[in-house]
Amino acid sequence: MLSSLTVSEFILIGFSNFPQKLLPTFFLLYLLMYLFTLLGNLLIMGTIWREHSLHTPMYLFLCALSISEILFTVAVTPRMLADMLSTHRSITFVACASQMFFSFTFGFTHSFLLMIMGYDRYVAICHPLRYNVLMSTRDCARLVSWCWAGGSVMGMMVTLIVFHLTFCRSNKIYHFACHVLALLKLACGKETASVTMGVILVCVTALMGCLFLIFLSYVFIVAAILRIPSTEGRHKTFSTCVSHLTIVVVHYSFASIIYLKPKGPHSMDSNTLLATTYTVFTPFLSPIIFSLRNKELKIAIQRIYPHFIE
């Protein structure tokens, strides 16, 4: 049960300390990136839906990834944009908990899907003769369901743990969203330190576990590719992994900047801008990478929407 003895709402500091004359510029920039993220992912989903040749496991996972990307963006960015142009930046206790739950759910689902996509590439390259058996439509649907279930469990668990604490130090969140680390700084009580360590351990373990399994998949993939005799064959095989591998590098690189950066004399403004790299910029890059680096998808988009990509 969610509880707080002294706080009924929070104040999102976010961009409030930025020069007011810069806020319209930031608002327009992030709004355009937000709209492009929505449009790009909807374009990918529509293309996969309409192009029967893309009705394969890899593109089923990509479609699920686009859905998680849209939902994650919708959970965070609209509130951030609204607060940029508002002087009233309060958020209720329940709304804050809801935002944390949805952002964690879709964020972890995204990571789990990237892991499953790595497994898909491993099976396709290392066990091509068994691919249709191991990655049947039913098995793919089951894997996607497990990703969403896992993301929901992680989101619910972290949200319940954090919002079970008592918040009595302040109600000012030095972030543009209900960010878990910013919220934990407001909590008080004997259990706060242990809860903070527990939350960090759970999140890092889940994310690093996904990254390790992706890395392990690519170790086997690279070994299999090196056994291909022709250069053209090696290049063609590896090209099917480029877009996924690029997204993994971008996703975890920006996540590391946010969560693993060393403590130091960083200003709140710089921390705010750094946080937008993961919540706004990474989702913005994802459809660009998949639509430009994936040859089959790019050709399908050009055929279905001939004026979209010249």
Coordinates of N, CA, C and O in Angstrom, one line a residue, residues 97-221:
A97 N 3.6 8.3 -8.3 CA 3.8 6.8 -8.3 C 3.4 6.2 -9.6 O 4.1 5.2 -10.1
S98 N 2.4 6.6 -10.2 CA 2.0 6.1 -11.5 C 3.0 6.3 -12.6 O 3.3 5.4 -13.4
Q99 N 3.6 7.5 -12.6 CA 4.6 7.8 -13.6 C 5.8 6.9 -13.4 O 6.4 6.4 -14.4
M100 N 6.2 6.7 -12.2 CA 7.4 5.9 -11.9 C 7.1 4.4 -12.3 O 7.9 3.8 -13.0
F101 N 5.9 3.9 -12.0 CA 5.5 2.6 -12.4 C 5.6 2.4 -13.9 O 6.2 1.4 -14.4
F102 N 4.9 3.3 -14.6 CA 4.9 3.1 -16.1 C 6.2 3.3 -16.7 O 6.6 2.6 -17.7
S103 N 7.0 4.2 -16.2 CA 8.4 4.5 -16.8 C 9.3 3.3 -16.6 O 10.0 2.8 -17.5
F104 N 9.2 2.7 -15.4 CA 10.0 1.5 -15.1 C 9.5 0.3 -15.8 O 10.3 -0.5 -16.4
T105 N 8.2 0.1 -15.9 CA 7.6 -1.0 -16.6 C 8.0 -1.0 -18.1 O 8.6 -2.0 -18.6
F106 N 7.9 0.1 -18.8 CA 8.2 0.2 -20.2 C 9.7 0.2 -20.4 O 10.2 -0.3 -21.4
G107 N 10.4 0.8 -19.5 CA 11.9 0.8 -19.6 C 12.5 -0.5 -19.5 O 13.4 -0.9 -20.3
F108 N 12.1 -1.3 -18.5 CA 12.6 -2.7 -18.3 C 12.1 -3.6 -19.4 O 12.8 -4.5 -19.9
T109 N 10.8 -3.4 -19.9 CA 10.3 -4.2 -21.0 C 11.2 -4.0 -22.2 O 11.5 -4.9 -22.9
H110 N 11.6 -2.7 -22.4 CA 12.5 -2.4 -23.5 C 13.8 -3.2 -23.4 O 14.3 -3.7 -24.4
S111 N 14.4 -3.2 -22.2 CA 15.7 -3.9 -22.0 C 15.5 -5.4 -22.2 O 16.3 -6.1 -22.9
F112 N 14.4 -6.0 -21.7 CA 14.1 -7.4 -21.9 C 13.9 -7.7 -23.4 O 14.4 -8.8 -23.9
L113 N 13.3 -6.9 -24.1 CA 13.1 -7.1 -25.6 C 14.4 -7.0 -26.3 O 14.6 -7.8 -27.3
L114 N 15.3 -6.1 -26.0 CA 16.6 -6.1 -26.6 C 17.3 -7.4 -26.4 O 18.0 -7.9 -27.2
M115 N 17.2 -7.9 -25.2 CA 17.8 -9.2 -24.8 C 17.3 -10.3 -25.7 O 18.0 -11.2 -26.3
I116 N 15.9 -10.4 -25.8 CA 15.3 -11.4 -26.7 C 15.7 -11.3 -28.1 O 15.9 -12.3 -28.8
M117 N 15.8 -10.0 -28.6 CA 16.2 -9.8 -30.0 C 17.7 -10.3 -30.2 O 18.0 -10.8 -31.3
G118 N 18.5 -10.2 -29.2 CA 19.8 -10.8 -29.3 C 19.8 -12.3 -29.4 O 20.5 -12.9 -30.2
Y119 N 18.9 -12.9 -28.6 CA 18.7 -14.3 -28.7 C 18.2 -14.8 -30.0 O 18.7 -15.8 -30.6
D120 N 17.3 -14.0 -30.6 CA 16.8 -14.3 -31.9 C 17.9 -14.3 -33.0 O 17.9 -15.2 -33.8
R121 N 18.8 -13.3 -32.9 CA 19.9 -13.2 -33.9 C 20.8 -14.4 -33.6 O 21.4 -15.0 -34.6
Y122 N 21.0 -14.8 -32.4 CA 21.9 -16.0 -32.1 C 21.3 -17.2 -32.7 O 22.1 -18.0 -33.3
V123 N 20.0 -17.5 -32.5 CA 19.4 -18.7 -33.1 C 19.5 -18.6 -34.6 O 19.8 -19.7 -35.3
A124 N 19.2 -17.5 -35.2 CA 19.1 -17.3 -36.7 C 20.5 -17.6 -37.3 O 20.6 -18.2 -38.4
I125 N 21.6 -17.2 -36.6 CA 22.9 -17.3 -37.2 C 23.6 -18.6 -36.8 O 24.3 -19.3 -37.6
C126 N 23.4 -19.0 -35.5 CA 24.2 -20.2 -35.0 C 23.4 -21.5 -35.2 O 24.0 -22.6 -35.2
H127 N 22.1 -21.4 -35.3 CA 21.2 -22.6 -35.5 C 20.2 -22.4 -36.5 O 19.0 -22.5 -36.3
P128 N 20.6 -22.0 -37.7 CA 19.6 -21.7 -38.8 C 18.6 -22.8 -39.1 O 17.5 -22.5 -39.5
L129 N 19.1 -24.0 -39.1 CA 18.2 -25.2 -39.4 C 17.1 -25.4 -38.4 O 16.0 -26.0 -38.7
R130 N 17.3 -24.9 -37.2 CA 16.3 -25.1 -36.1 C 15.6 -23.8 -35.8 O 14.8 -23.8 -34.9
Y131 N 15.8 -22.8 -36.6 CA 15.2 -21.5 -36.3 C 13.7 -21.5 -36.3 O 13.1 -21.0 -35.4
N132 N 13.1 -22.1 -37.3 CA 11.7 -22.1 -37.4 C 11.0 -22.9 -36.3 O 9.9 -22.7 -35.9
V133 N 11.8 -23.9 -35.7 CA 11.3 -24.7 -34.6 C 11.4 -23.9 -33.3 O 10.5 -23.8 -32.5
L134 N 12.6 -23.3 -33.1 CA 12.9 -22.6 -31.8 C 12.2 -21.2 -31.7 O 11.9 -20.8 -30.7
M135 N 11.9 -20.6 -32.9 CA 11.3 -19.3 -32.9 C 10.0 -19.3 -33.7 O 9.7 -18.5 -34.6
S136 N 9.1 -20.3 -33.3 CA 7.8 -20.3 -33.9 C 7.0 -19.1 -33.5 O 7.3 -18.4 -32.5
T137 N 5.8 -18.9 -34.1 CA 5.0 -17.8 -33.8 C 4.5 -17.9 -32.3 O 4.5 -16.9 -31.6
R138 N 4.2 -19.1 -31.9 CA 3.7 -19.2 -30.5 C 4.9 -18.9 -29.5 O 4.7 -18.3 -28.5
D139 N 6.1 -19.4 -29.8 CA 7.2 -19.2 -29.0 C 7.6 -17.7 -28.9 O 7.9 -17.2 -27.8
C140 N 7.5 -17.0 -30.1 CA 7.8 -15.6 -30.1 C 6.8 -14.8 -29.3 O 7.1 -13.9 -28.5
A141 N 5.5 -15.1 -29.4 CA 4.5 -14.5 -28.6 C 4.7 -14.7 -27.1 O 4.5 -13.8 -26.3
R142 N 5.1 -15.9 -26.8 CA 5.4 -16.2 -25.4 C 6.5 -15.4 -24.9 O 6.5 -14.9 -23.7
L143 N 7.6 -15.3 -25.7 CA 8.8 -14.5 -25.2 C 8.4 -13.0 -25.0 O 8.8 -12.4 -24.1
V144 N 7.6 -12.5 -26.0 CA 7.2 -11.1 -25.8 C 6.3 -10.9 -24.6 O 6.5 -9.9 -23.9
S145 N 5.4 -11.8 -24.3 CA 4.6 -11.8 -23.2 C 5.4 -11.8 -21.9 O 5.1 -11.1 -20.9
W146 N 6.4 -12.6 -21.9 CA 7.3 -12.7 -20.7 C 8.0 -11.4 -20.5 O 8.3 -11.0 -19.4
C147 N 8.4 -10.8 -21.6 CA 9.1 -9.5 -21.5 C 8.2 -8.4 -20.8 O 8.6 -7.7 -19.9
W148 N 7.0 -8.4 -21.3 CA 6.0 -7.4 -20.7 C 5.7 -7.7 -19.3 O 5.6 -6.8 -18.5
A149 N 5.5 -9.0 -19.0 CA 5.2 -9.4 -17.6 C 6.4 -9.1 -16.7 O 6.2 -8.6 -15.6
G150 N 7.6 -9.4 -17.2 CA 8.8 -9.1 -16.4 C 9.0 -7.6 -16.2 O 9.3 -7.1 -15.0
G151 N 8.7 -6.8 -17.2 CA 8.8 -5.3 -17.0 C 7.7 -4.8 -16.0 O 8.0 -3.9 -15.2
S152 N 6.5 -5.4 -16.1 CA 5.4 -5.0 -15.1 C 5.8 -5.4 -13.7 O 5.6 -4.6 -12.8
V153 N 6.4 -6.5 -13.5 CA 6.8 -7.0 -12.2 C 7.8 -6.0 -11.6 O 7.8 -5.6 -10.5
M154 N 8.8 -5.7 -12.4 CA 9.9 -4.8 -12.0 C 9.3 -3.4 -11.7 O 9.7 -2.8 -10.6
G155 N 8.5 -2.9 -12.5 CA 7.9 -1.6 -12.3 C 7.1 -1.6 -11.0 O 7.2 -0.7 -10.2
M156 N 6.2 -2.6 -10.8 CA 5.4 -2.7 -9.6 C 6.3 -2.8 -8.3 O 6.0 -2.2 -7.3
M157 N 7.3 -3.7 -8.4 CA 8.1 -4.0 -7.2 C 8.9 -2.7 -6.8 O 8.8 -2.3 -5.6
V158 N 9.5 -2.0 -7.7 CA 10.3 -0.8 -7.4 C 9.4 0.3 -6.9 O 9.7 0.9 -5.9
T159 N 8.2 0.5 -7.6 CA 7.3 1.5 -7.2 C 6.8 1.3 -5.8 O 6.7 2.2 -4.9
L160 N 6.4 0.1 -5.5 CA 5.8 -0.2 -4.1 C 6.9 0.0 -3.0 O 6.6 0.5 -2.0
I161 N 8.1 -0.5 -3.3 CA 9.2 -0.3 -2.4 C 9.5 1.1 -2.1 O 9.6 1.6 -0.9
V162 N 9.6 1.9 -3.1 CA 9.9 3.3 -3.0 C 8.8 4.1 -2.3 O 9.0 4.9 -1.3
F163 N 7.6 3.9 -2.7 CA 6.5 4.7 -2.2 C 5.9 4.2 -0.9 O 5.0 4.7 -0.3
H164 N 6.5 3.1 -0.4 CA 6.2 2.6 1.0 C 7.0 3.4 2.0 O 6.7 3.4 3.2
L165 N 8.0 4.1 1.6 CA 8.8 4.9 2.5 C 8.1 6.2 2.9 O 7.1 6.6 2.3
T166 N 8.6 6.8 3.9 CA 8.1 8.1 4.4 C 8.9 9.2 3.8 O 10.1 9.2 3.9
F167 N 8.2 10.2 3.2 CA 8.9 11.4 2.7 C 8.7 12.6 3.6 O 7.5 13.1 3.7
C168 N 9.7 13.0 4.2 CA 9.5 14.1 5.2 C 10.6 15.2 5.1 O 10.5 16.2 5.8
R169 N 11.6 15.0 4.3 CA 12.7 16.0 4.2 C 12.3 17.2 3.4 O 12.5 18.3 3.7
S170 N 11.6 16.9 2.3 CA 11.2 18.0 1.4 C 10.2 17.3 0.4 O 10.1 16.1 0.3
N171 N 9.6 18.2 -0.4 CA 8.7 17.7 -1.4 C 9.2 18.1 -2.8 O 8.5 18.0 -3.8
K172 N 10.4 18.6 -2.8 CA 11.0 19.1 -4.1 C 11.9 18.0 -4.7 O 12.9 17.6 -4.2
I173 N 11.4 17.5 -5.9 CA 12.2 16.5 -6.7 C 13.0 17.3 -7.7 O 12.5 18.0 -8.6
Y174 N 14.4 17.1 -7.5 CA 15.3 17.8 -8.4 C 15.5 17.0 -9.7 O 16.5 16.5 -10.0
H175 N 14.4 17.0 -10.4 CA 14.3 16.2 -11.7 C 13.1 16.7 -12.4 O 12.2 17.3 -11.8
F176 N 13.0 16.4 -13.7 CA 11.7 16.8 -14.5 C 10.7 15.6 -14.4 O 9.6 15.8 -15.0
A177 N 11.0 14.5 -13.8 CA 10.1 13.4 -13.6 C 10.3 12.8 -12.3 O 11.2 13.1 -11.5
C178 N 9.4 11.8 -11.9 CA 9.5 11.2 -10.6 C 10.6 10.1 -10.7 O 10.3 8.9 -10.8
H179 N 11.8 10.5 -10.8 CA 13.0 9.7 -10.9 C 13.3 9.0 -9.6 O 13.3 9.6 -8.5
V180 N 13.6 7.7 -9.6 CA 13.7 6.9 -8.4 C 14.8 7.4 -7.5 O 14.6 7.6 -6.3
L181 N 16.0 7.8 -8.0 CA 17.1 8.2 -7.2 C 16.8 9.6 -6.6 O 17.1 9.9 -5.4
A182 N 16.1 10.5 -7.4 CA 15.8 11.8 -6.8 C 14.8 11.7 -5.7 O 14.8 12.4 -4.7
L183 N 13.8 10.7 -5.8 CA 12.8 10.5 -4.8 C 13.4 9.9 -3.5 O 13.0 10.3 -2.4
L184 N 14.3 9.0 -3.7 CA 14.9 8.3 -2.6 C 15.7 9.3 -1.7 O 15.8 9.1 -0.5
K185 N 16.2 10.4 -2.3 CA 16.9 11.5 -1.5 C 15.9 12.2 -0.6 O 16.4 12.9 0.4
L186 N 14.6 12.1 -0.8 CA 13.6 12.8 0.0 C 13.1 11.9 1.1 O 12.4 12.4 2.0
A187 N 13.4 10.7 1.1 CA 12.9 9.7 2.1 C 13.7 9.8 3.4 O 14.8 10.2 3.4
C188 N 13.0 9.5 4.5 CA 13.6 9.5 5.8 C 13.2 8.2 6.5 O 12.2 7.6 6.2
G189 N 14.0 7.9 7.5 CA 13.7 6.7 8.3 C 14.9 5.7 8.3 O 15.8 5.9 7.4
K190 N 14.9 4.8 9.2 CA 16.0 3.9 9.3 C 16.2 3.0 8.1 O 17.4 2.6 7.8
E191 N 15.1 2.7 7.5 CA 15.3 1.7 6.4 C 15.6 2.4 5.0 O 15.8 1.7 4.0
T192 N 15.7 3.7 5.0 CA 15.9 4.4 3.7 C 17.2 4.0 3.0 O 17.3 3.7 1.8
A193 N 18.3 3.9 3.8 CA 19.6 3.5 3.2 C 19.6 2.1 2.6 O 20.1 1.8 1.5
S194 N 19.0 1.1 3.4 CA 18.9 -0.2 2.9 C 18.0 -0.4 1.7 O 18.3 -1.1 0.8
V195 N 16.9 0.4 1.7 CA 16.0 0.4 0.5 C 16.7 0.9 -0.7 O 16.5 0.4 -1.8
T196 N 17.4 2.0 -0.5 CA 18.1 2.6 -1.6 C 19.1 1.6 -2.3 O 19.1 1.5 -3.5
M197 N 19.9 1.0 -1.4 CA 20.8 0.0 -1.9 C 20.1 -1.2 -2.6 O 20.5 -1.7 -3.6
G198 N 19.0 -1.6 -2.0 CA 18.2 -2.7 -2.6 C 17.6 -2.4 -3.9 O 17.7 -3.2 -4.9
V199 N 17.1 -1.2 -4.1 CA 16.5 -0.7 -5.4 C 17.6 -0.7 -6.4 O 17.4 -1.1 -7.6
I200 N 18.7 0.0 -6.1 CA 19.9 0.1 -7.0 C 20.4 -1.3 -7.4 O 20.6 -1.6 -8.6
L201 N 20.5 -2.2 -6.4 CA 21.0 -3.6 -6.7 C 20.0 -4.3 -7.6 O 20.5 -5.0 -8.6
V202 N 18.7 -4.2 -7.4 CA 17.7 -4.9 -8.2 C 17.8 -4.4 -9.7 O 17.8 -5.2 -10.6
C203 N 17.8 -3.1 -9.8 CA 17.8 -2.5 -11.1 C 19.1 -2.8 -11.9 O 19.0 -3.2 -13.1
V204 N 20.2 -2.6 -11.2 CA 21.5 -2.9 -11.9 C 21.6 -4.3 -12.3 O 22.1 -4.7 -13.4
T205 N 21.2 -5.2 -11.4 CA 21.3 -6.7 -11.6 C 20.5 -7.0 -12.9 O 20.9 -7.8 -13.7
A206 N 19.2 -6.5 -12.9 CA 18.4 -6.8 -14.1 C 19.0 -6.3 -15.4 O 19.0 -7.0 -16.4
L207 N 19.4 -5.1 -15.4 CA 19.9 -4.5 -16.6 C 21.3 -5.1 -17.0 O 21.5 -5.4 -18.2
M208 N 22.1 -5.3 -16.0 CA 23.4 -5.9 -16.4 C 23.2 -7.4 -16.8 O 24.0 -7.9 -17.6
G209 N 22.2 -8.1 -16.2 CA 21.9 -9.4 -16.6 C 21.5 -9.5 -18.1 O 22.0 -10.3 -18.9
C210 N 20.7 -8.5 -18.5 CA 20.3 -8.4 -19.9 C 21.5 -8.1 -20.8 O 21.6 -8.8 -21.8
L211 N 22.3 -7.2 -20.4 CA 23.5 -6.9 -21.2 C 24.4 -8.0 -21.3 O 25.0 -8.3 -22.4
F212 N 24.6 -8.8 -20.2 CA 25.5 -9.9 -20.2 C 25.0 -11.0 -21.2 O 25.8 -11.5 -22.0
L213 N 23.7 -11.3 -21.2 CA 23.1 -12.3 -22.1 C 23.2 -11.8 -23.6 O 23.5 -12.6 -24.5
I214 N 23.0 -10.5 -23.8 CA 23.2 -9.9 -25.1 C 24.7 -10.1 -25.6 O 25.0 -10.5 -26.7
F215 N 25.6 -9.8 -24.7 CA 27.0 -9.9 -25.0 C 27.4 -11.4 -25.3 O 28.1 -11.7 -26.2
L216 N 26.8 -12.3 -24.5 CA 27.1 -13.7 -24.7 C 26.5 -14.2 -26.0 O 27.2 -15.0 -26.8
S217 N 25.4 -13.7 -26.4 CA 24.8 -14.0 -27.7 C 25.7 -13.6 -28.9 O 26.0 -14.4 -29.8
Y218 N 26.3 -12.4 -28.7 CA 27.2 -11.9 -29.8 C 28.5 -12.6 -29.8 O 29.2 -12.6 -30.8
V219 N 29.0 -13.1 -28.7 CA 30.2 -13.9 -28.7 C 30.0 -15.1 -29.6 O 30.9 -15.4 -30.4
F220 N 28.9 -15.8 -29.4 CA 28.6 -17.0 -30.3 C 28.4 -16.5 -31.7 O 28.7 -17.2 -32.7
I221 N 27.7 -15.4 -31.9 CA 27.4 -14.9 -33.3 C 28.7 -14.6 -34.0 O 28.9 -15.0 -35.2

